[in-house]
Every structure is written in structure tokens, then in C-alpha cells.
PDB file of C-alpha atoms in Angstrom:
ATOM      1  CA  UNK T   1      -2.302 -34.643  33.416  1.00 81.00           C
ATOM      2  CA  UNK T   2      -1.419 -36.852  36.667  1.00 90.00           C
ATOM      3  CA  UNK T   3      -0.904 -39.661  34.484  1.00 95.00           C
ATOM      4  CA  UNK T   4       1.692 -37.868  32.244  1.00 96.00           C
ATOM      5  CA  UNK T   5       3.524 -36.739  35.437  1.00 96.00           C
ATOM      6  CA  UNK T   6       3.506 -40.823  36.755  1.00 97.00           C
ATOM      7  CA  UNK T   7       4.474 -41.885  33.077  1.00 97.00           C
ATOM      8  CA  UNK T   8       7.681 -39.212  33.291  1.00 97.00           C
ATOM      9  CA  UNK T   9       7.815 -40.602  36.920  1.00 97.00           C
ATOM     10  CA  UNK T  10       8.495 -43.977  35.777  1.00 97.00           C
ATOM     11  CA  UNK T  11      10.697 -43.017  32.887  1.00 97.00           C
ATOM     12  CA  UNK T  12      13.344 -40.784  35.594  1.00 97.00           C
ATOM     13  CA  UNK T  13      13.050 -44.099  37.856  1.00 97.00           C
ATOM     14  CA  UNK T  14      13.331 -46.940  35.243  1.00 96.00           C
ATOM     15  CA  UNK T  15      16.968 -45.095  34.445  1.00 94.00           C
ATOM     16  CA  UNK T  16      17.779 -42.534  36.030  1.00 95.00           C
ATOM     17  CA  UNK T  17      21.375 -41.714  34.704  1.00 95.00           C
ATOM     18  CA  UNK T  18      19.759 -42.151  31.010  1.00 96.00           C
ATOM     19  CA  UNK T  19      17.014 -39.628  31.806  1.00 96.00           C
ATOM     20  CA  UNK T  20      19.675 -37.173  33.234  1.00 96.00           C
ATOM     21  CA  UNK T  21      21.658 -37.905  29.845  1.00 96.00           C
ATOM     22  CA  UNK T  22      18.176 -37.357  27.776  1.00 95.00           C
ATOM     23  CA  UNK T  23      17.820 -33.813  29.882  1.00 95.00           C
ATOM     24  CA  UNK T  24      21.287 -32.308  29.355  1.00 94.00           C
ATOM     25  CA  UNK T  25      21.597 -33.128  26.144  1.00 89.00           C
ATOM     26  CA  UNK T  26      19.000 -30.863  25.411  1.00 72.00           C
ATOM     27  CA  UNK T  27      21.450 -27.779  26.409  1.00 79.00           C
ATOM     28  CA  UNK T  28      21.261 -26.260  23.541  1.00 84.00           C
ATOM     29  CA  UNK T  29      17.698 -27.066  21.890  1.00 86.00           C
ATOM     30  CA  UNK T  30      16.067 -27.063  25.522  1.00 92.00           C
ATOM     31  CA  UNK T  31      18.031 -25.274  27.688  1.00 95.00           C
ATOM     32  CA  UNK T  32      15.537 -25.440  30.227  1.00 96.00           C
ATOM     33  CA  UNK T  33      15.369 -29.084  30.341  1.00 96.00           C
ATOM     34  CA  UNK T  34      19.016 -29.015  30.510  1.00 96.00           C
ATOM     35  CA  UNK T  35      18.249 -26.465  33.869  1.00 97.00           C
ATOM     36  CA  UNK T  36      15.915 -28.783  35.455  1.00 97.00           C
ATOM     37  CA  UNK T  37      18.326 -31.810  35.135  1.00 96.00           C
ATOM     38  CA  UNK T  38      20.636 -29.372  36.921  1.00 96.00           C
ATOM     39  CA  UNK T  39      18.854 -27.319  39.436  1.00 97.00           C
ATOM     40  CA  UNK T  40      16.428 -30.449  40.704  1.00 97.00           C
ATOM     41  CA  UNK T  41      17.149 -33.980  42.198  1.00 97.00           C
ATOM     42  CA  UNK T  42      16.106 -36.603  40.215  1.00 96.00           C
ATOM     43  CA  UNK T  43      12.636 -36.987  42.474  1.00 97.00           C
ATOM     44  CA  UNK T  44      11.762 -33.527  41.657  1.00 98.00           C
ATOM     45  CA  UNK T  45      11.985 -34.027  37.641  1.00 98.00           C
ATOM     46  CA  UNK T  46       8.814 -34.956  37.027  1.00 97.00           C
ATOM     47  CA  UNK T  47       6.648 -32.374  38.492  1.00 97.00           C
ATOM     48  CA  UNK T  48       9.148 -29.409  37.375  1.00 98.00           C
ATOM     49  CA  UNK T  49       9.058 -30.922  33.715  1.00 97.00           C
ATOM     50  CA  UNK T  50       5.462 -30.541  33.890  1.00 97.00           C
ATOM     51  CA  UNK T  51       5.343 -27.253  34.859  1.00 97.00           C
ATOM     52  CA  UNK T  52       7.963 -26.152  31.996  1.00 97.00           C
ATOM     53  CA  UNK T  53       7.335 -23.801  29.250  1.00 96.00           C
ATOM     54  CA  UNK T  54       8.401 -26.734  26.651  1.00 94.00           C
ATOM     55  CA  UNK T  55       5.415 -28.685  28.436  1.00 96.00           C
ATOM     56  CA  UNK T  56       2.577 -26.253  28.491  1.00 95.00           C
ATOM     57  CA  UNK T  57       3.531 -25.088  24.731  1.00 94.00           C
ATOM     58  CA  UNK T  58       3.723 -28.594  23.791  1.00 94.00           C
ATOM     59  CA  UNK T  59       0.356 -29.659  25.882  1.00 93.00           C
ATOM     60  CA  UNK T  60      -1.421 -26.534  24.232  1.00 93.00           C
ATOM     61  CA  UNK T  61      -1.343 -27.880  20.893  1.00 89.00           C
ATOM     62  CA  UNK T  62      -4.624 -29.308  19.040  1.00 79.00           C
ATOM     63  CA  UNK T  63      -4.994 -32.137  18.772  1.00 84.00           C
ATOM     64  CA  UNK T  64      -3.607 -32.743  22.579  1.00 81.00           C
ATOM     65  CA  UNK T  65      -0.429 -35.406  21.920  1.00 91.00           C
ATOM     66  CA  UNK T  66      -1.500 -36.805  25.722  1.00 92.00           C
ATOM     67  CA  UNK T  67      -1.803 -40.362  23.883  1.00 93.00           C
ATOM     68  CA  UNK T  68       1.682 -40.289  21.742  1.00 94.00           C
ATOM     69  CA  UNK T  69       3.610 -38.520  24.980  1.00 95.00           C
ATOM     70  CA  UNK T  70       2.190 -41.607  26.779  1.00 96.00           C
ATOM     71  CA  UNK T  71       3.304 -43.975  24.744  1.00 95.00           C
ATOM     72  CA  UNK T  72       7.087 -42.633  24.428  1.00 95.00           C
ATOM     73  CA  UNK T  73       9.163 -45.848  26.239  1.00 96.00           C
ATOM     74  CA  UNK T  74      11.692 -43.677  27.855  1.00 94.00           C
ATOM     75  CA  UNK T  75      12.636 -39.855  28.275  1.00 95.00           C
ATOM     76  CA  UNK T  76      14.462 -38.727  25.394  1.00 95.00           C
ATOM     77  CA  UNK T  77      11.645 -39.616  22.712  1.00 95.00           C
ATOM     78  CA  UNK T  78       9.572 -37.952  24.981  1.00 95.00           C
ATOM     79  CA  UNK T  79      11.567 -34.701  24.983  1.00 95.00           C
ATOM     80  CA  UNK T  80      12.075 -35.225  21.262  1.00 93.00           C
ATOM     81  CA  UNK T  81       8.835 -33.897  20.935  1.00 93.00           C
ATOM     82  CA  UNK T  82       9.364 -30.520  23.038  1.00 93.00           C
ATOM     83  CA  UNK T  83       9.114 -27.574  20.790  1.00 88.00           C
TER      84      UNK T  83
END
């Protein structure tokens, strides 16, 4: 799991006004993405998107999608796949 939270990590600091775009865009289909962007500085995205209730639902599927999450080139494919 600490190399999902660095891969989000570099996502939030490759661009970090398109990740906070990618997060509250989600206001109504994640609105506790769209909380996180708002509550937390940029720093703290991260580790409070890995503690989410999107995350753990989404990490508790089988097969795991570690690998595809991974591979997701910036933040907003990567919270496409968010239940």
C-alpha cells in the first residue's frame, strides 16, 4: 500500500491544481473526495485518500486493482475507478 500512497503522492505534486480539479469534480459521485480536496492541504491528500471509504471499498475487491491503480498517469483516471 506505501507505493499506492507515493504513486497518488506524485500525481497531487506533478499538478496540483489538476488533482484539486480531478477531486471536486467528484462532488456529486464522490462527495468525499470532493471533502478531502476541501478539508486537507494539498500535502495531506494522499494519505487521507488512502484512508477513504472509496479506497478501502475499492482496495477490497478481488482481484486487488493495485497494478491498474498504479498505472493510472494522473488523478482523475485514478478516481475514475472509485466506486
Amino acid at each position: 500500500m506505501l507505493r499506492l500512497q507515493l504513486h497518488l503522492k506524485a500525481l497531487v505534486e506533478a499538478d496540483p491544481k489538476e488533482a484539486r480539479a480531478a477531486m471536486e469534480m467528484s462532488q456529486e459521485h464522490l462527495p468525499e473526495v470532493f471533502q478531502i480536496a476541501k478539508m486537507y492541504s494539498p500535502r495531506e491528500w494522499p494519505q487521507a485518500l488512502m484512508n477513504s471509504d472509496s479506497m478501502n471499498s475499492l482496495l477490497s475487491r478481488s482481484p486487488s486493482p493495485v497494478k491498474e491503480l498504479l498505472a493510472k498517469p494522473d488523478l482523475r483516471s485514478l478516481l475514475e475507478m472509485f466506486p
